[in-house]
Amino acid sequence: MVRTMNFDFIEYLPPLLVGAGLTIVICTASGILGSILGIVFGTAKASPSRIARWVSSLYVNFIRGVPILIILLFTYFALPLIVPSLTLDRGATAVVALSIYSGAYMAEIMRGGIQAVPKGQSEAATALGLNYFTSLIWVVMPQALKMAVPPGIGFLIALVKASSLVSVIGFVDLTRAGRIVTTINQEPLTTFLVVALLYFIISFPISLFGSWAERKLA
Amino acid sequence: MTLYFGDIFPYLPIMLEALWVSIYVTALSFVVGSFLGLFIYLARASRFRALRWFGRGYVEVIRNTPLLVQLYLIYFGLGQVGINFNPLWSVLIGMSLNNAAYTAEIFRAGINAVPNGLREAGRALGMRYDQTFRHVVLMPGIRNVLPALTNQFIILFLFSSIGSVISLDELTAVLENLNSQTLRTFEIFTIGALLYFLTSAAIAYGARAIEKVAFKW
Amino acid sequence: MIISVEGLHKKYGQLEVLKGIDCTVTQSEVLCIIGPSGSGKSTFLRCLNFLETFNVGTVTICGHDLTKSKTNLNLVRRDVGMVFQSFNVFPHKTVIENIMLAPMKVTKVSKAEARTRGMALLEKVGLTDKADVYPRTLSGGQMQRVAIARALAMEPKVMLFDEPTSALDPETVGEVLGVMKKLAEEGMTMVVVTHEMGFAREVSDRVMFMDGGVVVEEGTPAELFGAPQHERTKAFLSKMI
């Protein structure tokens, strides 16, 4: 049966906007936490210490080979079973899972940035008498971060899209809000078009900002 | 709690069967999507402004909205105008359309990265535009593109888990079912994660081996 | 007359890089173009086989009038060989395949014939032992010699060289210049944009000094290097030597 399309914006846009707001909140939180994880593990992956490289490779390579949905389900269902005190609500689960997920990708971006800094830079720093950490923090890192910014912003777009999966564990983000609205208004096409548009409004400015940063920092 | 994987092993064949569904859904939509992506790329590189705008618009819309929402639009949304696809078809269509945007960008980057001097050398030897493309630009372009395509294939494979949301019986859906049947939550999801990880590692490894054999130059 | 250029103007937007060039090259002549970077000499060379379009003026090369829209550029380019600063050898083809490609695809020479001719050309540039290797294993000088052989395979009537030794390590410059000198002695018509003053002085019949998009001065090597007339020429030459 073909139904007419008349999406009632006054009725249904507010819940979608609340969902969009929560999507932005969890993405911001996990984007920040993920970046911190990424800097730590990315630096470790590019470090001279074998143990540090091994541990970070294990984390980065494993997470990048597993779907975000599995990470979410694992965090939600399995983690409380092994660490009983760690019973997280849906929002916290979403942020933890998305942070672990972003951390791995951010680490890979960070490692690329560090390795793209010419070797002569750290050699020059060593020749000046700086030790590994001083040269890392004051000479290598600033240049590496600059190179990591454009792909890092690119990953934020992937994060926004991946965050739609937190709807599966029942967190009422933009996607989940869309599902709920459709059960009420029976207008899945129009509702999800509005949902898609809202994602686009969140994501497209980030991608424009990314290309701007790429030109600016190139 | 105690961990006990012994209970899970009888279910391994079911999991592997489901993994196979994940792989073939991915492979099929990757092939179809890459083919579409080639046309999107050609549209973006076209002389005609309208085609270029279409290509650019397609890529931006797909890349700035979640695959899950695209899938909902196809599976639930199209029902509103009387078009109904079953979960398998919905996933195949959604992933193909999604993959097309990403591969189009990969093709564009790969071909643009071929040094312009090679093109000029071909032209200077008297080869036509199409001959230059076929004999001079294409192979270095393909070589540029392959690592990114492998990456995209793995990403698509991982995101095929989204099929579970509209109850396509691929690996993630089967893991969730087994979880509620056996209540061996930790073991089930650990093995599931390992299956995903090992498959993507194998894909990456295989692709690199193929590249080594195919590109002696 | 192999090449004849009249009143050639070329603009990139507002920037005029060629401001009216006149130039002729006769059979078997070797013309070297020298000048500071940004003088328009490479742009001028690239106009000769229409890799670069131009706004005003006429270029006639090997009997083809480039200003006529009917002129088939692919036919022109068969007669005009070109060697680039950055070699531009095809990385995915072996040395001999690089040389065989254009004869097989453009003039439909058989594979066997193309190979025989290619091997003869490799002998000429001294690289027969490298016929079946991929370019990535070659030095810059070797790659440039392959590029020369590749251009010669089309049996061109003119060869254009765009700073052929500028990207080379100093120790391999000589081998490339040696091949070019041999070509000149065999009577090939050549236009060479170069910074190698020694080569220009020794091999060329005529030297053209360009600066700021115009031909400042031209003459025999003895005239131009021995007794330059213009201040700009003098200043440039004093910096080069």
PDB file of C-alpha atoms in Angstrom, chain C residues 56-226:
ATOM      1  CA  VAL C  56      48.669  34.083 -30.603  1.00  0.00           C
ATOM      2  CA  GLY C  57      51.174  33.216 -33.317  1.00  0.00           C
ATOM      3  CA  THR C  58      51.956  30.361 -35.686  1.00  0.00           C
ATOM      4  CA  VAL C  59      54.054  27.261 -35.262  1.00  0.00           C
ATOM      5  CA  THR C  60      54.900  25.107 -38.258  1.00  0.00           C
ATOM      6  CA  ILE C  61      56.851  21.944 -37.524  1.00  0.00           C
ATOM      7  CA  CYS C  62      57.791  19.218 -40.024  1.00  0.00           C
ATOM      8  CA  GLY C  63      55.218  20.641 -42.415  1.00  0.00           C
ATOM      9  CA  HIS C  64      52.352  20.604 -39.870  1.00  0.00           C
ATOM     10  CA  ASP C  65      50.692  23.914 -39.070  1.00  0.00           C
ATOM     11  CA  LEU C  66      49.769  23.700 -35.389  1.00  0.00           C
ATOM     12  CA  THR C  67      47.401  26.668 -35.603  1.00  0.00           C
ATOM     13  CA  LYS C  68      45.049  24.876 -37.991  1.00  0.00           C
ATOM     14  CA  SER C  69      42.350  23.096 -36.049  1.00  0.00           C
ATOM     15  CA  LYS C  70      42.311  20.334 -38.678  1.00  0.00           C
ATOM     16  CA  THR C  71      45.880  19.373 -37.873  1.00  0.00           C
ATOM     17  CA  ASN C  72      46.004  15.943 -36.236  1.00  0.00           C
ATOM     18  CA  LEU C  73      48.253  16.444 -33.228  1.00  0.00           C
ATOM     19  CA  ASN C  74      48.971  12.745 -32.953  1.00  0.00           C
ATOM     20  CA  LEU C  75      50.448  12.823 -36.460  1.00  0.00           C
ATOM     21  CA  VAL C  76      52.562  15.851 -35.523  1.00  0.00           C
ATOM     22  CA  ARG C  77      53.864  14.127 -32.439  1.00  0.00           C
ATOM     23  CA  ARG C  78      54.988  11.083 -34.406  1.00  0.00           C
ATOM     24  CA  ASP C  79      57.415  13.371 -36.183  1.00  0.00           C
ATOM     25  CA  VAL C  80      58.519  15.195 -33.044  1.00  0.00           C
ATOM     26  CA  GLY C  81      60.298  13.270 -30.319  1.00  0.00           C
ATOM     27  CA  MET C  82      60.457  14.656 -26.814  1.00  0.00           C
ATOM     28  CA  VAL C  83      62.692  14.013 -23.816  1.00  0.00           C
ATOM     29  CA  PHE C  84      61.633  15.323 -20.408  1.00  0.00           C
ATOM     30  CA  GLN C  85      63.513  16.563 -17.391  1.00  0.00           C
ATOM     31  CA  SER C  86      61.836  13.933 -15.205  1.00  0.00           C
ATOM     32  CA  PHE C  87      62.412  11.049 -17.687  1.00  0.00           C
ATOM     33  CA  ASN C  88      58.807   9.869 -17.472  1.00  0.00           C
ATOM     34  CA  VAL C  89      59.711   6.295 -18.315  1.00  0.00           C
ATOM     35  CA  PHE C  90      56.716   4.005 -17.826  1.00  0.00           C
ATOM     36  CA  PRO C  91      57.310   2.211 -14.513  1.00  0.00           C
ATOM     37  CA  HIS C  92      55.128  -0.800 -15.335  1.00  0.00           C
ATOM     38  CA  LYS C  93      56.944  -1.656 -18.564  1.00  0.00           C
ATOM     39  CA  THR C  94      60.407  -3.120 -18.991  1.00  0.00           C
ATOM     40  CA  VAL C  95      63.033  -1.064 -20.754  1.00  0.00           C
ATOM     41  CA  ILE C  96      62.408  -2.718 -24.110  1.00  0.00           C
ATOM     42  CA  GLU C  97      58.617  -2.513 -23.643  1.00  0.00           C
ATOM     43  CA  ASN C  98      58.943   1.213 -22.999  1.00  0.00           C
ATOM     44  CA  ILE C  99      60.583   1.526 -26.394  1.00  0.00           C
ATOM     45  CA  MET C 100      58.257  -0.875 -28.233  1.00  0.00           C
ATOM     46  CA  LEU C 101      54.979   0.583 -26.956  1.00  0.00           C
ATOM     47  CA  ALA C 102      54.499   3.589 -29.233  1.00  0.00           C
ATOM     48  CA  PRO C 103      55.640   1.940 -32.487  1.00  0.00           C
ATOM     49  CA  MET C 104      53.273  -0.961 -31.820  1.00  0.00           C
ATOM     50  CA  LYS C 105      50.278   1.123 -30.797  1.00  0.00           C
ATOM     51  CA  VAL C 106      50.702   4.209 -32.957  1.00  0.00           C
ATOM     52  CA  THR C 107      52.337   3.034 -36.189  1.00  0.00           C
ATOM     53  CA  LYS C 108      51.159  -0.589 -35.857  1.00  0.00           C
ATOM     54  CA  VAL C 109      54.620  -2.069 -36.221  1.00  0.00           C
ATOM     55  CA  SER C 110      54.692  -5.823 -35.518  1.00  0.00           C
ATOM     56  CA  LYS C 111      55.961  -6.946 -32.146  1.00  0.00           C
ATOM     57  CA  ALA C 112      59.013  -8.684 -33.584  1.00  0.00           C
ATOM     58  CA  GLU C 113      59.909  -5.694 -35.717  1.00  0.00           C
ATOM     59  CA  ALA C 114      59.454  -3.319 -32.772  1.00  0.00           C
ATOM     60  CA  ARG C 115      61.721  -5.459 -30.659  1.00  0.00           C
ATOM     61  CA  THR C 116      64.461  -5.623 -33.289  1.00  0.00           C
ATOM     62  CA  ARG C 117      64.346  -1.866 -33.723  1.00  0.00           C
ATOM     63  CA  GLY C 118      64.217  -1.342 -29.977  1.00  0.00           C
ATOM     64  CA  MET C 119      67.291  -3.491 -29.414  1.00  0.00           C
ATOM     65  CA  ALA C 120      69.182  -1.522 -32.062  1.00  0.00           C
ATOM     66  CA  LEU C 121      68.260   1.701 -30.263  1.00  0.00           C
ATOM     67  CA  LEU C 122      69.322   0.256 -26.916  1.00  0.00           C
ATOM     68  CA  GLU C 123      72.653  -0.575 -28.485  1.00  0.00           C
ATOM     69  CA  LYS C 124      72.927   3.019 -29.592  1.00  0.00           C
ATOM     70  CA  VAL C 125      72.359   4.333 -26.066  1.00  0.00           C
ATOM     71  CA  GLY C 126      74.496   1.571 -24.568  1.00  0.00           C
ATOM     72  CA  LEU C 127      71.848  -0.285 -22.596  1.00  0.00           C
ATOM     73  CA  THR C 128      71.386  -3.646 -24.367  1.00  0.00           C
ATOM     74  CA  ASP C 129      72.011  -5.505 -21.107  1.00  0.00           C
ATOM     75  CA  LYS C 130      69.087  -3.684 -19.442  1.00  0.00           C
ATOM     76  CA  ALA C 131      66.463  -4.581 -22.063  1.00  0.00           C
ATOM     77  CA  ASP C 132      64.333  -6.771 -19.815  1.00  0.00           C
ATOM     78  CA  VAL C 133      64.601  -5.026 -16.458  1.00  0.00           C
ATOM     79  CA  TYR C 134      62.025  -2.676 -14.960  1.00  0.00           C
ATOM     80  CA  PRO C 135      62.997   1.004 -14.761  1.00  0.00           C
ATOM     81  CA  ARG C 136      62.984   1.164 -10.959  1.00  0.00           C
ATOM     82  CA  THR C 137      66.351  -0.608 -10.937  1.00  0.00           C
ATOM     83  CA  LEU C 138      67.962   1.967 -13.246  1.00  0.00           C
ATOM     84  CA  SER C 139      69.952   5.090 -12.398  1.00  0.00           C
ATOM     85  CA  GLY C 140      68.717   8.487 -13.550  1.00  0.00           C
ATOM     86  CA  GLY C 141      71.196   8.586 -16.410  1.00  0.00           C
ATOM     87  CA  GLN C 142      70.100   5.139 -17.566  1.00  0.00           C
ATOM     88  CA  MET C 143      66.426   6.105 -17.389  1.00  0.00           C
ATOM     89  CA  GLN C 144      67.060   9.202 -19.430  1.00  0.00           C
ATOM     90  CA  ARG C 145      68.887   7.154 -22.059  1.00  0.00           C
ATOM     91  CA  VAL C 146      65.888   4.797 -22.192  1.00  0.00           C
ATOM     92  CA  ALA C 147      63.653   7.853 -22.659  1.00  0.00           C
ATOM     93  CA  ILE C 148      65.824   9.014 -25.561  1.00  0.00           C
ATOM     94  CA  ALA C 149      65.693   5.576 -27.175  1.00  0.00           C
ATOM     95  CA  ARG C 150      61.929   5.505 -26.664  1.00  0.00           C
ATOM     96  CA  ALA C 151      61.516   8.826 -28.463  1.00  0.00           C
ATOM     97  CA  LEU C 152      63.830   7.715 -31.287  1.00  0.00           C
ATOM     98  CA  ALA C 153      61.759   4.576 -31.830  1.00  0.00           C
ATOM     99  CA  MET C 154      59.113   6.685 -33.545  1.00  0.00           C
ATOM    100  CA  GLU C 155      61.776   7.763 -36.060  1.00  0.00           C
ATOM    101  CA  PRO C 156      61.128  11.445 -35.427  1.00  0.00           C
ATOM    102  CA  LYS C 157      62.361  14.198 -37.695  1.00  0.00           C
ATOM    103  CA  VAL C 158      63.026  16.518 -34.765  1.00  0.00           C
ATOM    104  CA  MET C 159      63.975  15.869 -31.157  1.00  0.00           C
ATOM    105  CA  LEU C 160      62.992  18.235 -28.368  1.00  0.00           C
ATOM    106  CA  PHE C 161      64.963  18.042 -25.116  1.00  0.00           C
ATOM    107  CA  ASP C 162      63.509  19.753 -22.045  1.00  0.00           C
ATOM    108  CA  GLU C 163      66.380  20.167 -19.562  1.00  0.00           C
ATOM    109  CA  PRO C 164      67.330  16.509 -19.998  1.00  0.00           C
ATOM    110  CA  THR C 165      70.151  16.537 -17.445  1.00  0.00           C
ATOM    111  CA  SER C 166      68.722  18.810 -14.738  1.00  0.00           C
ATOM    112  CA  ALA C 167      67.364  15.967 -12.616  1.00  0.00           C
ATOM    113  CA  LEU C 168      70.487  13.830 -12.878  1.00  0.00           C
ATOM    114  CA  ASP C 169      73.260  13.110 -10.410  1.00  0.00           C
ATOM    115  CA  PRO C 170      76.400  14.903 -11.583  1.00  0.00           C
ATOM    116  CA  GLU C 171      78.198  11.642 -12.381  1.00  0.00           C
ATOM    117  CA  THR C 172      75.538  10.498 -14.859  1.00  0.00           C
ATOM    118  CA  VAL C 173      75.154  13.781 -16.750  1.00  0.00           C
ATOM    119  CA  GLY C 174      78.030  12.894 -19.072  1.00  0.00           C
ATOM    120  CA  GLU C 175      76.533   9.645 -20.374  1.00  0.00           C
ATOM    121  CA  VAL C 176      73.315  11.411 -21.403  1.00  0.00           C
ATOM    122  CA  LEU C 177      75.108  14.329 -23.029  1.00  0.00           C
ATOM    123  CA  GLY C 178      77.308  11.793 -24.848  1.00  0.00           C
ATOM    124  CA  VAL C 179      74.258  10.138 -26.399  1.00  0.00           C
ATOM    125  CA  MET C 180      72.854  13.524 -27.392  1.00  0.00           C
ATOM    126  CA  LYS C 181      76.141  14.560 -28.957  1.00  0.00           C
ATOM    127  CA  LYS C 182      76.235  11.367 -31.000  1.00  0.00           C
ATOM    128  CA  LEU C 183      72.693  12.076 -32.206  1.00  0.00           C
ATOM    129  CA  ALA C 184      73.698  15.590 -33.260  1.00  0.00           C
ATOM    130  CA  GLU C 185      76.665  14.243 -35.179  1.00  0.00           C
ATOM    131  CA  GLU C 186      74.387  11.827 -37.016  1.00  0.00           C
ATOM    132  CA  GLY C 187      72.450  14.816 -38.274  1.00  0.00           C
ATOM    133  CA  MET C 188      69.372  14.803 -36.054  1.00  0.00           C
ATOM    134  CA  THR C 189      67.558  18.127 -35.874  1.00  0.00           C
ATOM    135  CA  MET C 190      67.478  19.047 -32.198  1.00  0.00           C
ATOM    136  CA  VAL C 191      66.093  21.769 -29.940  1.00  0.00           C
ATOM    137  CA  VAL C 192      67.617  21.567 -26.483  1.00  0.00           C
ATOM    138  CA  VAL C 193      66.632  23.581 -23.425  1.00  0.00           C
ATOM    139  CA  THR C 194      69.615  23.251 -21.131  1.00  0.00           C
ATOM    140  CA  HIS C 195      71.757  24.628 -18.338  1.00  0.00           C
ATOM    141  CA  GLU C 196      74.808  22.754 -19.640  1.00  0.00           C
ATOM    142  CA  MET C 197      76.812  25.614 -21.117  1.00  0.00           C
ATOM    143  CA  GLY C 198      79.630  23.288 -22.131  1.00  0.00           C
ATOM    144  CA  PHE C 199      77.241  21.206 -24.239  1.00  0.00           C
ATOM    145  CA  ALA C 200      75.681  24.321 -25.792  1.00  0.00           C
ATOM    146  CA  ARG C 201      79.074  25.730 -26.665  1.00  0.00           C
ATOM    147  CA  GLU C 202      80.463  22.514 -28.083  1.00  0.00           C
ATOM    148  CA  VAL C 203      77.561  20.790 -29.825  1.00  0.00           C
ATOM    149  CA  SER C 204      75.074  23.421 -30.919  1.00  0.00           C
ATOM    150  CA  ASP C 205      74.989  25.287 -34.192  1.00  0.00           C
ATOM    151  CA  ARG C 206      73.053  28.143 -32.700  1.00  0.00           C
ATOM    152  CA  VAL C 207      72.296  29.348 -29.184  1.00  0.00           C
ATOM    153  CA  MET C 208      69.229  31.324 -28.173  1.00  0.00           C
ATOM    154  CA  PHE C 209      69.162  33.282 -24.925  1.00  0.00           C
ATOM    155  CA  MET C 210      65.680  33.829 -23.476  1.00  0.00           C
ATOM    156  CA  ASP C 211      64.687  36.023 -20.567  1.00  0.00           C
ATOM    157  CA  GLY C 212      61.312  37.297 -19.430  1.00  0.00           C
ATOM    158  CA  GLY C 213      59.406  35.621 -22.238  1.00  0.00           C
ATOM    159  CA  VAL C 214      61.394  37.114 -25.110  1.00  0.00           C
ATOM    160  CA  VAL C 215      64.441  36.071 -27.145  1.00  0.00           C
ATOM    161  CA  VAL C 216      67.063  38.537 -25.939  1.00  0.00           C
ATOM    162  CA  GLU C 217      69.823  37.432 -28.232  1.00  0.00           C
ATOM    163  CA  GLU C 218      70.817  34.578 -30.507  1.00  0.00           C
ATOM    164  CA  GLY C 219      73.809  33.558 -32.533  1.00  0.00           C
ATOM    165  CA  THR C 220      76.508  30.955 -32.994  1.00  0.00           C
ATOM    166  CA  PRO C 221      78.054  29.628 -29.792  1.00  0.00           C
ATOM    167  CA  ALA C 222      81.179  31.651 -30.542  1.00  0.00           C
ATOM    168  CA  GLU C 223      79.176  34.863 -30.886  1.00  0.00           C
ATOM    169  CA  LEU C 224      76.944  34.366 -27.906  1.00  0.00           C
ATOM    170  CA  PHE C 225      79.493  33.013 -25.463  1.00  0.00           C
ATOM    171  CA  GLY C 226      82.475  34.941 -26.894  1.00  0.00           C
TER     172      GLY C 226
END
